[in-house]
Short mmCIF file of C-alpha atoms in Angstrom, two decimals:
data_model
loop_
_atom_site.label_atom_id
_atom_site.label_comp_id
_atom_site.label_asym_id
_atom_site.label_seq_id
_atom_site.Cartn_x
_atom_site.Cartn_y
_atom_site.Cartn_z
CA GLU B 1 44.72 168.43 136.74
CA ILE B 2 45.10 168.31 140.49
CA GLN B 3 45.47 171.73 142.13
CA LEU B 4 46.11 172.56 145.76
CA VAL B 5 46.13 176.23 146.76
CA GLU B 6 47.13 177.16 150.29
CA SER B 7 46.23 180.47 151.90
CA GLY B 8 45.97 182.13 155.28
CA GLY B 9 49.63 182.53 156.17
CA GLY B 10 51.14 185.74 157.44
CA LEU B 11 52.88 187.46 160.31
CA VAL B 12 51.55 186.73 163.77
CA GLN B 13 52.83 187.43 167.27
CA PRO B 14 53.89 184.62 169.60
CA GLY B 15 50.83 183.20 171.32
CA GLY B 16 48.58 184.21 168.46
CA SER B 17 46.46 182.17 166.07
CA LEU B 18 46.12 181.60 162.34
CA ARG B 19 43.90 179.40 160.22
CA LEU B 20 45.40 177.98 157.05
CA SER B 21 43.23 176.79 154.18
CA CYS B 22 43.98 174.48 151.28
CA ALA B 23 41.54 174.56 148.39
CA ALA B 24 41.61 171.41 146.30
CA SER B 25 40.42 170.67 142.78
CA GLY B 26 40.89 168.12 140.02
CA PHE B 27 40.14 165.00 142.06
CA ILE B 28 37.46 163.49 144.29
CA PHE B 29 38.42 165.31 147.48
CA SER B 30 36.13 163.28 149.75
CA ASN B 31 38.02 160.10 148.85
CA ILE B 32 41.49 161.30 149.82
CA ARG B 33 43.37 161.62 153.10
CA MET B 34 45.03 165.04 153.30
CA TYR B 35 48.28 166.13 154.90
CA TRP B 36 49.95 169.28 156.14
CA VAL B 37 53.75 169.38 155.94
CA ARG B 38 55.96 172.32 156.93
CA GLN B 39 59.40 173.50 155.96
CA VAL B 40 61.53 176.00 157.80
CA PRO B 41 63.20 178.18 155.13
CA GLY B 42 66.40 176.47 154.01
CA LYS B 43 65.60 173.31 155.97
CA GLY B 44 63.90 169.97 155.42
CA LEU B 45 60.28 168.85 155.28
CA VAL B 46 58.41 167.83 158.41
CA TRP B 47 55.04 166.10 158.66
CA VAL B 48 52.62 168.16 160.76
CA SER B 49 49.19 166.56 160.58
CA HIS B 50 46.81 164.50 158.51
CA ILE B 51 43.08 163.84 158.31
CA LYS B 52 41.21 160.83 156.98
CA ASN B 53 39.00 161.31 153.95
CA ASP B 54 35.80 161.50 156.02
CA GLY B 55 37.36 163.59 158.78
CA THR B 56 36.88 160.96 161.46
CA ILE B 57 40.57 160.33 162.17
CA THR B 58 43.29 162.90 162.64
CA ASP B 59 46.88 162.78 163.84
CA TYR B 60 49.51 165.33 164.76
CA ALA B 61 53.25 165.62 165.23
CA ASP B 62 54.19 165.85 168.91
CA SER B 63 55.50 169.39 168.37
CA VAL B 64 52.02 170.70 167.48
CA LYS B 65 49.73 168.35 169.39
CA GLY B 66 47.29 170.28 171.53
CA ARG B 67 47.91 173.53 169.65
CA PHE B 68 46.97 172.74 166.04
CA THR B 69 43.68 171.32 164.77
CA ILE B 70 43.14 169.89 161.31
CA SER B 71 39.67 169.74 159.77
CA ARG B 72 38.05 169.50 156.37
CA ASP B 73 34.90 170.52 154.53
CA ASN B 74 34.20 167.93 151.87
CA ALA B 75 31.36 170.02 150.45
CA LYS B 76 33.78 172.88 149.74
CA ASN B 77 36.87 170.75 148.97
CA ILE B 78 38.94 172.55 151.61
CA VAL B 79 41.22 171.30 154.35
CA TYR B 80 42.08 173.60 157.23
CA LEU B 81 44.82 173.89 159.81
CA GLN B 82 43.87 175.93 162.86
CA MET B 83 47.06 176.99 164.61
CA ASP B 84 46.79 178.34 168.16
CA ARG B 85 49.39 179.35 170.75
CA LEU B 86 51.89 179.87 167.98
CA ARG B 87 55.60 179.89 168.81
CA ALA B 88 58.64 181.21 166.98
CA ASP B 89 59.63 177.68 165.99
CA ASP B 90 56.35 177.31 164.08
CA THR B 91 57.75 179.76 161.53
CA ALA B 92 57.78 177.86 158.24
CA MET B 93 56.25 177.39 154.83
CA TYR B 94 53.18 175.19 155.21
CA TYR B 95 52.20 172.82 152.39
CA CYS B 96 49.12 170.70 151.96
CA ALA B 97 49.47 167.42 150.10
CA THR B 98 47.34 164.52 148.94
CA ASP B 99 47.80 160.96 150.11
CA GLY B 100 48.50 158.67 147.16
CA GLY B 101 48.82 155.44 149.07
CA TRP B 102 52.18 155.27 150.85
CA LYS B 103 53.28 158.54 149.23
CA LEU B 104 52.31 162.20 149.05
CA SER B 105 51.31 162.52 145.43
CA SER B 106 50.48 166.18 144.90
CA TRP B 107 51.57 169.30 146.75
CA GLY B 108 50.56 172.93 146.79
CA GLN B 109 52.86 175.92 146.53
CA GLY B 110 52.70 176.62 150.24
CA THR B 111 51.77 179.51 152.49
CA LEU B 112 54.33 181.20 154.72
CA VAL B 113 53.74 181.58 158.44
CA THR B 114 56.01 183.90 160.39
CA VAL B 115 55.74 184.05 164.17
CA SER B 116 57.54 187.08 165.51
CA SER B 117 57.02 190.06 167.77
CA GLN F 1 60.74 160.19 164.60
CA SER F 2 64.14 161.48 163.54
CA ALA F 3 64.74 162.87 160.09
CA LEU F 4 66.31 160.55 157.54
CA THR F 5 69.96 161.33 156.82
CA GLN F 6 70.96 162.70 153.43
CA PRO F 7 74.20 164.35 152.29
CA PRO F 8 73.74 168.13 152.14
CA SER F 9 75.01 168.44 148.60
CA ALA F 10 75.87 166.54 145.43
CA SER F 11 77.02 167.68 142.02
CA GLY F 12 77.81 166.52 138.54
CA SER F 13 78.42 167.81 135.04
CA PRO F 14 75.75 167.65 132.35
CA GLY F 15 75.39 164.10 131.10
CA GLN F 16 76.92 162.57 134.20
CA SER F 17 75.15 160.66 136.96
CA VAL F 18 74.69 161.60 140.58
CA THR F 19 73.51 159.35 143.38
CA ILE F 20 71.98 160.56 146.64
CA SER F 21 71.77 158.37 149.71
CA CYS F 22 69.07 158.33 152.37
CA THR F 23 69.69 156.51 155.62
CA GLY F 24 66.98 155.63 158.11
CA THR F 25 66.20 152.86 160.55
CA SER F 26 64.36 149.56 160.65
CA SER F 27 61.27 151.52 161.76
CA ASP F 28 61.06 153.46 158.52
CA VAL F 29 63.28 152.87 155.46
CA GLY F 30 64.21 149.34 156.45
CA GLY F 31 60.73 148.40 157.57
CA TYR F 32 58.70 149.31 154.50
CA ASN F 33 59.13 149.35 150.74
CA TYR F 34 57.48 152.77 150.73
CA VAL F 35 60.37 155.11 150.09
CA SER F 36 59.57 158.20 148.04
CA TRP F 37 61.70 160.95 146.57
CA TYR F 38 60.66 164.54 145.97
CA GLN F 39 62.23 167.24 143.82
CA GLN F 40 61.90 170.86 144.88
CA HIS F 41 62.93 173.86 142.82
CA PRO F 42 63.41 177.23 144.56
CA GLY F 43 60.13 178.84 145.53
CA LYS F 44 58.10 175.79 144.49
CA GLY F 45 56.32 173.00 146.28
CA PRO F 46 57.83 169.50 146.28
CA LYS F 47 57.13 167.19 143.34
CA LEU F 48 56.95 163.41 143.65
CA ILE F 49 59.50 161.75 141.37
CA ILE F 50 59.92 158.24 142.85
CA TYR F 51 57.61 156.15 145.01
CA ASN F 52 57.58 152.58 146.35
CA VAL F 53 61.41 152.67 146.25
CA ASN F 54 61.76 152.54 142.46
CA GLU F 55 58.53 153.47 140.68
CA ARG F 56 58.09 156.66 138.69
CA PRO F 57 54.86 158.66 138.37
CA SER F 58 53.65 159.29 134.88
CA GLY F 59 55.65 162.04 133.22
CA VAL F 60 58.83 161.64 135.26
CA PRO F 61 61.81 160.86 133.00
CA ASP F 62 63.42 157.45 133.32
CA ARG F 63 66.67 159.26 134.10
CA PHE F 64 65.44 159.13 137.68
CA SER F 65 65.73 155.79 139.43
CA GLY F 66 65.58 154.54 143.00
CA SER F 67 66.81 151.60 145.00
CA LYS F 68 66.98 150.35 148.57
CA SER F 69 69.13 148.03 150.64
CA GLY F 70 68.39 147.54 154.30
CA ASN F 71 67.98 150.88 156.03
CA ARG F 72 69.47 152.83 153.13
CA ALA F 73 67.75 154.11 150.00
CA SER F 74 69.27 155.84 147.00
CA LEU F 75 68.18 158.10 144.17
CA THR F 76 70.22 158.16 140.97
CA VAL F 77 69.85 160.87 138.36
CA SER F 78 71.46 159.75 135.11
CA GLY F 79 72.27 162.00 132.19
CA LEU F 80 72.15 165.14 134.33
CA GLN F 81 70.41 168.12 132.79
CA ALA F 82 70.38 171.75 133.84
CA GLU F 83 66.75 171.49 134.96
CA ASP F 84 67.71 168.74 137.44
CA GLU F 85 69.39 171.34 139.65
CA ALA F 86 67.13 171.35 142.70
CA ASP F 87 66.75 170.10 146.24
CA TYR F 88 65.87 166.44 146.66
CA TYR F 89 64.17 164.92 149.69
CA CYS F 90 63.64 161.29 150.52
CA SER F 91 60.71 160.14 152.58
CA SER F 92 59.60 156.89 154.12
CA TYR F 93 56.34 155.64 155.47
CA ALA F 94 56.81 155.29 159.22
CA GLY F 95 53.63 153.51 160.26
CA SER F 96 50.22 154.80 161.43
CA THR F 97 49.81 156.83 158.20
CA THR F 98 52.74 159.07 159.08
CA TYR F 99 55.82 159.89 157.05
CA VAL F 100 59.37 160.89 157.91
CA PHE F 101 61.44 163.00 155.56
CA GLY F 102 65.12 163.38 154.84
CA SER F 103 67.18 166.46 155.56
CA GLY F 104 67.47 167.27 151.86
CA THR F 105 70.27 167.26 149.28
CA LYS F 106 71.05 170.16 147.01
CA VAL F 107 72.05 168.93 143.57
CA THR F 108 74.20 171.28 141.51
CA VAL F 109 74.75 170.81 137.80
CA LEU F 110 78.26 172.08 137.14
#
């Protein structure tokens, strides 16, 4: 059974940093592109970032480019999202998800990030 | 990339059918046969229920079906059941391994 468990969310002041983690199990992690998607409470889903299976290629939404960094540790089966210079509009639930070939096949339960003073 | 357009709400009585629309552009919905639908219950992560416009993952009931015409996709839930009450999001591949999502539709079972 595929499991994705996000952690690392919390309350942070504007301008601060957080590192989110997503621990994966139940599949060959090193074969799969991984995604981060966020959702403002009560609103829709928004793609944030993704990373190729070997970590060599990454991409970011314009709203987070230059502030967020995605990375992965294939030995530990973990994907990370380093979030710097956080702003109030980064407040959201953050989900990691697996790429299933033109679809996001499996999702975690999310970790909540709140940016507020 | 702009979000795909969905109606904010839809409803039906148990046993009835409900159809949700998802409107995009030729750069996403109309450009690829890679439309997916996700079901999300309160406090839970999204769950894939339709992919490649009209295919169902293993374990998803055949009450869920999808279709597409031009820049518009649709999800139909037939034989509504209480457990179908949830938020539903469409998504489309948008090129360069990115995805765009819909604004979400809350389905209420009356």
